[in-house]
Coordinates of C-alpha atoms and ligand atoms in Angstrom, one line a residue:
M24 CA 1.2 133.7 -58.5
A25 CA -2.6 133.8 -58.5
Q26 CA -4.3 136.1 -61.0
M27 CA -7.8 137.5 -61.6
I28 CA -9.7 135.9 -64.4
V29 CA -11.5 138.3 -66.8
G30 CA -12.9 137.3 -70.1
G31 CA -11.2 133.9 -69.9
K32 CA -7.8 135.4 -69.4
A33 CA -5.5 135.9 -66.4
R34 CA -5.4 139.6 -65.4
E35 CA -3.0 141.6 -63.2
A36 CA -4.4 144.6 -61.4
G37 CA -4.2 147.8 -63.4
S38 CA -2.1 149.3 -60.6
R39 CA 0.1 146.1 -60.5
A40 CA -0.4 146.1 -56.7
R41 CA -0.6 142.7 -55.0
T42 CA -1.8 141.6 -51.6
E43 CA -0.2 138.8 -49.4
I44 CA -2.5 136.0 -48.4
R45 CA -1.4 134.5 -45.0
N46 CA -2.0 131.2 -43.3
P47 CA -4.0 131.9 -40.1
A48 CA -2.3 128.9 -38.4
N49 CA 1.2 130.3 -38.6
G50 CA 1.4 133.6 -40.5
E51 CA 3.3 132.2 -43.5
V52 CA 2.6 133.8 -46.9
V53 CA 0.6 131.3 -48.9
D54 CA 0.6 133.4 -52.1
T55 CA -0.2 136.9 -53.4
V56 CA -3.1 138.1 -55.4
P57 CA -3.7 141.2 -57.5
R58 CA -5.1 144.1 -55.4
G59 CA -7.7 145.1 -58.0
D60 CA -9.5 148.4 -58.2
A61 CA -12.7 149.8 -59.7
P62 CA -11.4 149.6 -63.4
D63 CA -10.6 145.9 -62.9
A64 CA -14.1 145.3 -61.7
D65 CA -15.5 147.3 -64.6
A66 CA -13.5 145.2 -67.1
A67 CA -14.9 142.0 -65.6
V68 CA -18.5 143.3 -65.8
E69 CA -17.9 144.3 -69.4
A70 CA -16.5 140.8 -70.2
A71 CA -19.5 139.2 -68.5
A72 CA -21.9 141.5 -70.4
A73 CA -20.3 140.7 -73.7
A74 CA -20.6 136.9 -73.0
F75 CA -24.2 137.1 -71.9
P76 CA -26.2 137.1 -75.1
A77 CA -24.6 133.9 -76.4
W78 CA -24.7 132.1 -73.0
A79 CA -28.4 133.0 -72.6
R80 CA -29.1 131.4 -76.0
T81 CA -27.0 128.3 -75.2
A82 CA -29.3 125.2 -74.8
P83 CA -29.9 124.4 -71.2
H84 CA -28.6 120.8 -71.6
Q85 CA -25.3 122.2 -73.0
R86 CA -24.9 124.6 -70.0
A87 CA -25.6 121.6 -67.8
A88 CA -23.0 119.4 -69.6
L89 CA -20.3 122.1 -68.9
L90 CA -21.2 122.3 -65.2
Q91 CA -21.0 118.5 -65.0
K92 CA -17.6 118.5 -66.6
G93 CA -16.5 121.3 -64.3
A94 CA -17.7 119.3 -61.2
A95 CA -15.7 116.3 -62.4
L96 CA -12.5 118.4 -62.8
I97 CA -13.0 119.9 -59.3
G98 CA -13.4 116.3 -58.0
A99 CA -10.1 115.3 -59.8
H100 CA -8.3 118.2 -58.0
A101 CA -10.1 117.8 -54.7
A102 CA -6.9 117.1 -52.6
E103 CA -5.0 120.1 -54.0
L104 CA -8.0 122.4 -53.5
A105 CA -8.7 121.2 -50.0
T106 CA -5.1 121.8 -48.9
L107 CA -5.1 125.3 -50.4
L108 CA -8.4 126.1 -48.7
T109 CA -7.0 125.0 -45.3
R110 CA -3.8 127.1 -45.9
E111 CA -5.7 130.3 -46.7
Q112 CA -8.7 129.9 -44.4
G113 CA -7.5 127.8 -41.5
K114 CA -10.2 125.2 -41.2
P115 CA -9.2 121.5 -40.6
L116 CA -8.5 119.5 -43.8
R117 CA -11.5 117.3 -43.4
E118 CA -13.7 120.3 -43.3
S119 CA -12.0 121.7 -46.4
S120 CA -12.4 118.4 -48.2
L121 CA -16.1 118.4 -47.4
E122 CA -16.4 122.0 -48.6
I123 CA -14.8 121.1 -52.0
S124 CA -17.1 118.1 -52.4
R125 CA -20.1 120.3 -51.6
F126 CA -19.0 122.7 -54.3
S127 CA -19.0 119.8 -56.9
D128 CA -22.3 118.6 -55.5
I129 CA -24.0 122.0 -55.9
L130 CA -22.7 122.3 -59.5
R131 CA -24.2 118.9 -60.2
Y132 CA -27.5 119.7 -58.4
Y133 CA -28.2 122.7 -60.6
A134 CA -26.9 121.0 -63.7
G135 CA -29.6 118.5 -63.1
L136 CA -32.3 121.2 -63.0
A137 CA -31.2 122.9 -66.2
D138 CA -33.8 121.2 -68.5
K139 CA -36.5 121.4 -65.8
L140 CA -36.8 125.2 -65.6
R141 CA -40.3 125.5 -67.0
G142 CA -42.8 128.3 -67.8
E143 CA -46.6 128.1 -68.0
Q144 CA -49.4 128.4 -70.6
V145 CA -52.2 130.4 -69.0
P146 CA -55.8 130.5 -70.3
L147 CA -57.1 134.1 -70.9
A148 CA -60.7 135.2 -70.8
E149 CA -60.4 136.9 -74.2
R150 CA -61.1 134.6 -77.1
G151 CA -58.3 134.2 -79.8
K152 CA -55.5 135.1 -77.4
F153 CA -53.5 133.0 -75.0
G154 CA -50.9 133.7 -72.4
L155 CA -47.5 132.3 -71.8
V156 CA -45.2 132.8 -68.8
V157 CA -41.5 132.2 -69.6
R158 CA -38.4 132.4 -67.4
Q159 CA -35.5 134.5 -68.7
P160 CA -32.0 135.1 -67.3
I161 CA -31.5 138.4 -65.6
G162 CA -28.0 139.3 -67.1
V163 CA -24.7 140.0 -65.3
C164 CA -24.7 138.8 -61.7
A165 CA -22.2 139.9 -59.1
A166 CA -21.4 137.1 -56.5
I167 CA -19.9 138.6 -53.4
V168 CA -18.6 136.0 -51.1
P169 CA -17.3 135.9 -47.4
W170 CA -14.2 134.2 -46.0
N171 CA -15.8 131.5 -43.9
Y172 CA -17.0 129.3 -46.8
P173 CA -15.2 130.8 -49.7
V174 CA -15.9 127.9 -52.1
H175 CA -19.3 126.5 -51.1
L176 CA -20.9 129.9 -50.9
M177 CA -19.4 130.8 -54.3
G178 CA -21.0 127.6 -55.6
S179 CA -24.5 128.4 -54.2
K180 CA -24.4 131.6 -56.3
I181 CA -22.7 130.7 -59.5
A182 CA -24.4 127.3 -60.1
P183 CA -28.0 128.5 -60.2
A184 CA -26.9 131.8 -61.9
L185 CA -25.1 130.0 -64.8
I186 CA -27.6 127.3 -65.3
A187 CA -30.4 129.9 -65.7
G188 CA -28.3 131.6 -68.4
N189 CA -26.7 134.5 -66.5
T190 CA -23.0 135.4 -66.6
V191 CA -21.2 136.1 -63.4
V192 CA -18.4 138.2 -61.8
V193 CA -17.2 136.6 -58.5
K194 CA -15.7 138.8 -55.8
P195 CA -14.1 136.6 -53.1
A196 CA -13.3 138.0 -49.6
S197 CA -10.0 139.8 -49.6
T198 CA -8.4 137.2 -47.4
T199 CA -9.6 134.0 -49.1
P200 CA -9.4 134.4 -52.9
L201 CA -7.0 131.6 -53.8
T202 CA -9.2 128.5 -53.8
A203 CA -12.0 130.4 -55.5
I204 CA -9.6 131.5 -58.3
R205 CA -8.4 127.9 -58.8
C206 CA -12.0 126.7 -59.0
V207 CA -12.9 129.3 -61.6
E208 CA -9.8 128.3 -63.6
L209 CA -10.9 124.7 -63.5
L210 CA -14.5 125.6 -64.6
N211 CA -13.1 127.6 -67.5
E212 CA -10.8 124.7 -68.4
A213 CA -14.0 122.6 -68.5
G214 CA -15.1 124.7 -71.4
L215 CA -17.1 127.7 -70.1
P216 CA -17.0 130.3 -72.8
P217 CA -14.7 133.3 -72.0
G218 CA -16.4 135.9 -69.9
V219 CA -19.2 133.7 -68.6
L220 CA -17.5 133.3 -65.3
N221 CA -15.0 135.9 -64.1
V222 CA -13.2 136.6 -60.8
V223 CA -11.9 139.9 -59.5
T224 CA -9.9 140.3 -56.3
G225 CA -9.4 143.3 -54.1
P226 CA -11.0 145.2 -51.2
G227 CA -14.8 145.2 -50.7
G228 CA -14.8 149.0 -50.5
T229 CA -13.4 149.4 -54.0
V230 CA -13.8 146.3 -56.1
G231 CA -17.1 145.3 -54.3
E232 CA -18.4 148.8 -54.4
A233 CA -17.7 149.0 -58.2
L234 CA -19.7 145.9 -58.8
L235 CA -22.7 147.3 -56.7
T236 CA -22.8 150.5 -58.7
H237 CA -22.0 149.3 -62.3
P238 CA -25.1 149.8 -64.4
L239 CA -24.5 146.5 -66.3
V240 CA -24.7 144.5 -63.1
R241 CA -28.4 143.4 -62.9
K242 CA -28.3 141.2 -59.8
I243 CA -26.2 141.1 -56.7
A244 CA -25.9 137.9 -54.6
F245 CA -24.2 138.8 -51.4
T246 CA -23.2 136.8 -48.3
G247 CA -21.6 138.6 -45.4
E248 CA -22.3 140.7 -42.3
T249 CA -25.7 142.3 -41.8
A250 CA -24.1 145.8 -41.7
T251 CA -22.5 145.2 -45.1
G252 CA -25.7 143.7 -46.4
R253 CA -27.7 146.8 -45.4
H254 CA -25.3 148.9 -47.4
V255 CA -25.5 146.6 -50.4
M256 CA -29.3 146.8 -50.3
A257 CA -29.3 150.6 -50.1
V258 CA -26.8 150.9 -53.1
A259 CA -28.8 148.4 -55.1
A260 CA -32.0 150.3 -54.5
H261 CA -30.7 153.2 -56.7
E262 CA -31.0 151.2 -59.9
I263 CA -33.5 148.7 -58.5
K264 CA -31.0 145.9 -58.9
R265 CA -32.1 142.4 -57.8
V266 CA -30.5 141.3 -54.6
T267 CA -30.3 138.2 -52.4
L268 CA -28.7 138.8 -49.1
E269 CA -27.4 136.0 -46.8
L270 CA -26.4 137.8 -43.6
G271 CA -25.5 137.3 -40.0
G272 CA -27.2 135.0 -37.4
S273 CA -27.4 134.2 -33.8
D274 CA -29.0 130.8 -33.9
A275 CA -30.7 129.4 -30.8
M276 CA -30.6 125.8 -29.9
I277 CA -33.2 124.5 -27.4
V278 CA -32.6 121.4 -25.3
C279 CA -35.8 120.2 -23.6
D280 CA -36.0 118.0 -20.5
D281 CA -37.0 114.9 -22.5
A282 CA -34.1 115.3 -25.1
D283 CA -31.5 112.6 -25.8
L284 CA -28.8 114.6 -23.9
D285 CA -25.8 112.6 -25.4
A286 CA -27.0 113.2 -28.9
A287 CA -27.7 116.9 -28.2
A288 CA -24.3 117.4 -26.6
A289 CA -22.6 115.7 -29.6
A290 CA -24.6 118.0 -32.0
T291 CA -23.7 121.1 -30.0
V292 CA -20.0 120.5 -30.5
I293 CA -20.5 120.4 -34.3
N294 CA -23.1 123.2 -34.2
R295 CA -20.9 125.7 -32.4
F296 CA -17.3 124.6 -33.0
W297 CA -17.2 123.5 -36.7
N298 CA -15.0 126.0 -38.6
A299 CA -13.9 127.4 -35.2
G300 CA -17.4 128.8 -34.7
Q301 CA -17.2 130.9 -37.9
T302 CA -20.4 129.6 -39.4
C303 CA -23.5 131.7 -40.1
I304 CA -25.7 128.8 -38.9
A305 CA -23.7 128.0 -35.9
T306 CA -25.5 127.6 -32.5
K307 CA -24.7 131.0 -30.9
R308 CA -27.1 130.8 -28.0
L309 CA -28.1 127.6 -26.2
F310 CA -31.2 127.3 -24.0
V311 CA -31.4 124.3 -21.8
F312 CA -34.3 123.3 -19.5
D313 CA -33.3 123.8 -15.8
A314 CA -34.2 120.3 -14.9
V315 CA -31.5 118.7 -17.1
A316 CA -29.0 121.6 -17.3
D317 CA -26.3 120.2 -15.0
E318 CA -26.4 116.8 -16.6
F319 CA -26.3 118.3 -20.1
L320 CA -23.5 120.7 -19.3
A321 CA -21.3 118.0 -17.8
K322 CA -21.7 115.9 -21.0
L323 CA -21.1 119.0 -23.3
V324 CA -18.0 120.2 -21.5
G325 CA -16.5 116.7 -21.5
R326 CA -16.9 116.6 -25.3
V327 CA -15.6 120.2 -25.9
E328 CA -12.5 119.4 -23.9
R329 CA -11.6 116.5 -26.2
L330 CA -11.6 118.8 -29.3
K331 CA -8.0 118.9 -30.5
V332 CA -7.0 122.5 -31.4
G333 CA -4.2 123.0 -33.9
D334 CA -3.0 123.6 -37.5
G335 CA -5.8 122.5 -39.9
L336 CA -3.2 120.5 -41.9
A337 CA -2.5 118.1 -39.0
K338 CA -4.5 114.9 -39.2
D339 CA -5.7 114.9 -35.6
T340 CA -6.9 118.6 -35.6
R341 CA -10.6 119.0 -34.9
M342 CA -10.6 122.8 -34.6
G343 CA -8.2 125.2 -36.4
P344 CA -7.4 128.9 -35.7
L345 CA -9.7 131.8 -36.2
H346 CA -9.4 133.3 -39.6
T347 CA -7.8 136.6 -38.6
A348 CA -6.3 138.2 -35.4
R349 CA -9.3 140.6 -35.5
Q350 CA -11.7 137.7 -35.3
R351 CA -9.9 136.2 -32.4
D352 CA -9.7 139.6 -30.6
E353 CA -13.4 140.1 -31.1
V354 CA -14.3 136.7 -29.5
E355 CA -11.9 137.4 -26.7
A356 CA -13.5 140.8 -26.1
M357 CA -17.0 139.2 -26.0
V358 CA -15.9 136.6 -23.5
A359 CA -14.3 139.2 -21.3
D360 CA -17.4 141.3 -21.4
A361 CA -19.6 138.3 -20.4
V362 CA -17.2 137.4 -17.6
A363 CA -17.1 141.0 -16.3
R364 CA -20.9 140.8 -16.1
G365 CA -20.7 137.6 -14.0
A366 CA -20.5 134.7 -16.5
Q367 CA -18.8 131.6 -15.4
V368 CA -16.3 129.9 -17.8
L369 CA -16.9 126.2 -17.8
T370 CA -14.1 125.5 -20.2
G371 CA -11.8 127.5 -22.5
G372 CA -11.9 131.2 -22.1
A373 CA -8.3 131.7 -23.2
R374 CA -5.7 131.2 -26.0
P375 CA -4.1 127.8 -26.0
D376 CA -0.7 127.7 -24.3
D377 CA 0.6 125.1 -26.8
P378 CA 3.8 126.7 -28.3
A379 CA 2.8 125.2 -31.7
C380 CA -0.2 127.6 -31.6
A381 CA 1.9 130.7 -30.8
Q382 CA 2.1 132.1 -34.3
G383 CA -1.6 131.6 -35.2
H384 CA -4.9 133.2 -34.3
F385 CA -6.0 130.4 -31.9
Y386 CA -8.6 130.5 -29.2
L387 CA -9.8 127.6 -27.1
P388 CA -13.3 126.2 -27.5
T389 CA -15.3 128.0 -24.7
V390 CA -18.5 127.3 -22.9
L391 CA -20.0 130.0 -20.6
E392 CA -22.8 129.7 -18.0
R393 CA -24.8 132.2 -16.0
V394 CA -24.4 134.7 -18.8
D395 CA -26.2 138.1 -18.3
P396 CA -28.7 138.4 -21.2
Q397 CA -27.5 141.9 -21.8
S398 CA -23.9 140.7 -22.5
R399 CA -22.6 141.4 -26.0
I400 CA -22.3 137.6 -26.6
A401 CA -26.0 137.3 -25.9
R402 CA -27.1 140.3 -28.0
E403 CA -24.6 140.3 -31.0
E404 CA -23.4 137.7 -33.4
C405 CA -20.4 135.9 -31.9
F406 CA -18.4 134.6 -34.9
G407 CA -16.1 132.3 -33.1
P408 CA -15.8 129.3 -30.7
A409 CA -17.6 130.6 -27.6
L410 CA -21.0 129.4 -26.5
P411 CA -23.2 131.1 -23.9
V412 CA -25.6 128.7 -22.2
F413 CA -28.9 129.9 -20.6
R414 CA -31.1 127.9 -18.2
V415 CA -34.9 128.2 -18.9
A416 CA -38.0 126.9 -17.1
D417 CA -39.9 125.6 -20.2
L418 CA -40.5 125.8 -23.9
D419 CA -42.4 129.0 -23.8
E420 CA -39.5 130.8 -22.1
A421 CA -37.0 129.2 -24.5
I422 CA -38.9 130.2 -27.6
A423 CA -39.5 133.8 -26.4
R424 CA -35.8 134.2 -25.6
A425 CA -34.7 132.6 -28.8
N426 CA -36.9 135.0 -30.8
D427 CA -35.6 138.0 -28.8
S428 CA -33.0 138.8 -31.4
P429 CA -32.7 140.9 -34.6
Y430 CA -31.5 137.8 -36.4
G431 CA -33.5 134.8 -37.7
L432 CA -31.2 132.5 -39.7
G433 CA -31.4 129.0 -38.1
S434 CA -32.6 127.4 -34.9
S435 CA -32.9 123.9 -33.5
V436 CA -34.8 122.0 -30.9
W437 CA -34.1 118.7 -29.1
T438 CA -37.1 116.8 -27.6
A439 CA -38.6 113.3 -27.7
D440 CA -42.1 114.9 -28.0
L441 CA -43.2 115.5 -31.6
A442 CA -45.9 117.9 -30.5
R443 CA -43.3 120.0 -28.7
A444 CA -41.0 119.9 -31.8
Q445 CA -43.9 121.0 -34.0
E446 CA -44.8 123.8 -31.7
A447 CA -41.2 125.0 -31.6
A448 CA -40.7 124.7 -35.4
A449 CA -43.9 126.8 -35.9
R450 CA -43.0 129.5 -33.5
L451 CA -39.2 130.0 -33.9
E452 CA -38.6 133.0 -36.1
A453 CA -35.9 131.5 -38.4
G454 CA -35.5 130.4 -41.9
Y455 CA -34.4 126.9 -40.8
T456 CA -35.4 124.7 -37.8
W457 CA -33.7 121.4 -37.2
V458 CA -35.5 118.9 -34.9
N459 CA -33.1 116.4 -33.1
A460 CA -30.6 117.0 -35.9
V461 CA -27.3 118.7 -36.4
Q462 CA -27.5 122.1 -38.0
I463 CA -26.2 121.1 -41.4
D464 CA -27.8 122.8 -44.4
Y465 CA -28.8 120.9 -47.6
D466 CA -28.4 122.1 -51.2
E467 CA -31.9 120.7 -51.9
L468 CA -33.6 122.9 -49.3
P469 CA -34.0 126.7 -49.6
F470 CA -31.7 128.6 -47.3
G471 CA -32.2 132.2 -46.1
G472 CA -32.9 134.2 -43.0
Y473 CA -35.9 135.9 -41.5
K474 CA -35.6 139.4 -40.0
Q475 CA -32.1 141.0 -40.3
S476 CA -30.5 137.6 -41.3
G477 CA -31.2 138.2 -45.0
Y478 CA -33.5 138.7 -48.0
G479 CA -34.4 136.0 -50.6
K480 CA -33.3 132.4 -50.8
E481 CA -30.3 130.5 -52.0
R482 CA -30.2 126.7 -52.8
G483 CA -33.1 124.4 -53.7
T484 CA -35.2 124.9 -56.7
E485 CA -36.3 128.3 -55.1
A486 CA -32.9 129.8 -55.9
L487 CA -33.7 129.7 -59.6
D488 CA -36.5 132.2 -58.9
Y489 CA -33.8 134.6 -57.8
Y490 CA -31.8 134.2 -61.0
T491 CA -34.6 134.6 -63.5
E492 CA -37.2 137.1 -64.5
S493 CA -40.6 135.8 -65.3
K494 CA -42.0 137.3 -68.5
S495 CA -45.6 137.3 -69.7
I496 CA -46.3 136.9 -73.4
V497 CA -49.7 137.3 -75.0
M498 CA -50.2 135.6 -78.4
A499 CA -53.1 136.5 -80.7
T500 CA -54.0 133.6 -82.9
Ligands
NAD13 P1 -18.2 141.0 -44.8 O1 -19.6 141.7 -44.8 O2 -17.1 141.8 -44.1 O3 -17.7 140.7 -46.3 C1 -18.4 139.9 -47.2 C2 -18.0 140.2 -48.6 O4 -18.4 141.6 -48.9 C3 -16.4 140.2 -48.8 O5 -16.2 139.7 -50.1 C4 -16.1 141.7 -48.7 O6 -14.9 142.0 -49.4 C5 -17.3 142.3 -49.4 N1 -17.5 143.7 -49.1 C6 -17.2 144.4 -48.0 N2 -17.6 145.7 -48.2 C7 -18.2 145.8 -49.4 C8 -18.8 146.9 -50.1 N3 -18.9 148.1 -49.6 N4 -19.4 146.6 -51.3 C9 -19.3 145.4 -51.8 N5 -18.7 144.3 -51.2 C10 -18.2 144.5 -50.0 O7 -18.5 139.6 -44.1 P2 -17.4 138.5 -43.7 O8 -16.7 139.0 -42.4 O9 -16.5 138.2 -44.9 O10 -18.3 137.2 -43.4 C11 -18.8 136.9 -42.1 C12 -20.3 137.3 -42.0 O11 -21.0 136.6 -43.0 C13 -20.9 136.8 -40.7 O12 -21.8 137.9 -40.2 C14 -21.7 135.6 -41.1 O13 -22.8 135.3 -40.3 C15 -22.1 136.0 -42.5 N6 -22.5 134.8 -43.3 C16 -23.8 134.6 -43.6 C17 -24.1 133.4 -44.3 C18 -25.6 133.2 -44.7 O14 -25.8 132.3 -45.6 N7 -26.6 133.9 -44.1 C19 -23.2 132.5 -44.6 C20 -21.8 132.8 -44.3 C21 -21.5 133.9 -43.6

């Protein structure tokens, strides 16, 4: 039975209550986890605060060596972790394997930066004095993680936090705590001192809220819905806690009339249907030039219809179930709303009739045309496998419609014309623009949304700015 990890030790919830974690593909109980409460979160914060002074003083190369050792242990357990991730989250095994290897990669990436975190010596006008700027860790960081990438998004928080000398309390999403707990166990086994990395489980409204309000938590790294992020920011404001917020998105993809349509169609399948569409940087609105729309849609629909839907543990599965029944019902409602407003279903638009899918939260990969721009699927974030396609006259119209959204996470453009690509990259209001490339994020590049898609950056060297305070020191000689 999975346990919380506080101060290096397994911990049951104070109330002894436990929550069942179910497999989205068939409803079976995978395991149970403690249903923690505010006192459990408080205990984890206190353990992290107690561990902070010694960890902050630990030499950077020693911190790096521990993360490297942890990455190697994760690698050695990759098959076990990937299977557990598929069973609790639903994604196909090959996606889970990739997520586990990306978790090791991000630990290694920040381990490599440990001894490169530099300050500055600054000349001052006054004689006999000189200035220094040094980087210091912030203190206890809370890492609040969603269910769509429970391991990689934990990694993008804990790796820069730990390497900069902070200690961390992780709060996984209520429905995906198991692989995260196992990863934290392995990192502790690699030698992290007790209390440096803790994990507490339980509902966001109690355990999460306790982390937001605890005075010893100095920084909150949150990934989740924009509505929750707004609340996190408001609560954090009370004690001016540092925050990074990675929130919702409604990424636009633009396919111009000079694009390689086969490559664009192949990319669209990954962009929209990877992780059953439950990716923050999924393509959620597609704008295609009128002149090539019919040809592009025929290629796209052909590819979408070849996606094998099923249990993520089956070798030939390319798209698993949605993570919860609520997610599936939400996508279904958005498609129904679009259809009621005149949208045409080019493929999908229903649950699969395969009896093997009857016990899971499955929905067919769906492409919609002639979608009313006022439909919910066009205005809100659709976190599932349904893609609305809009025909546009030219690049100006595509960019204007792409930007007509409260979100600004990612975007992509497909064209053979570099000038057009540059123009789109400059004008699209989003933290990432891919040109003729699949929407895959890189640990080496800063990641974070414009507008209501977030605040601050994760990944890249930039993330370290969000896990350190810069301190000015004046020395009189
Ligand atoms: P969510 O906001 O429901 O939950 C995210 C986390 O916050 C969970 O761990 C949850 O338990 C916790 N939480 C909930 N209420 C809380 C509270 N009051 N105080 C503290 N913590 C609380 O989001 P979700 O449904 O798990 O994730 C899907 C959303 O995440 C989508 O909108 C998606 O676009 C977004 N997302 C964004 C990124 C990004 O990098 N921008 C990446 C992945 C997912």
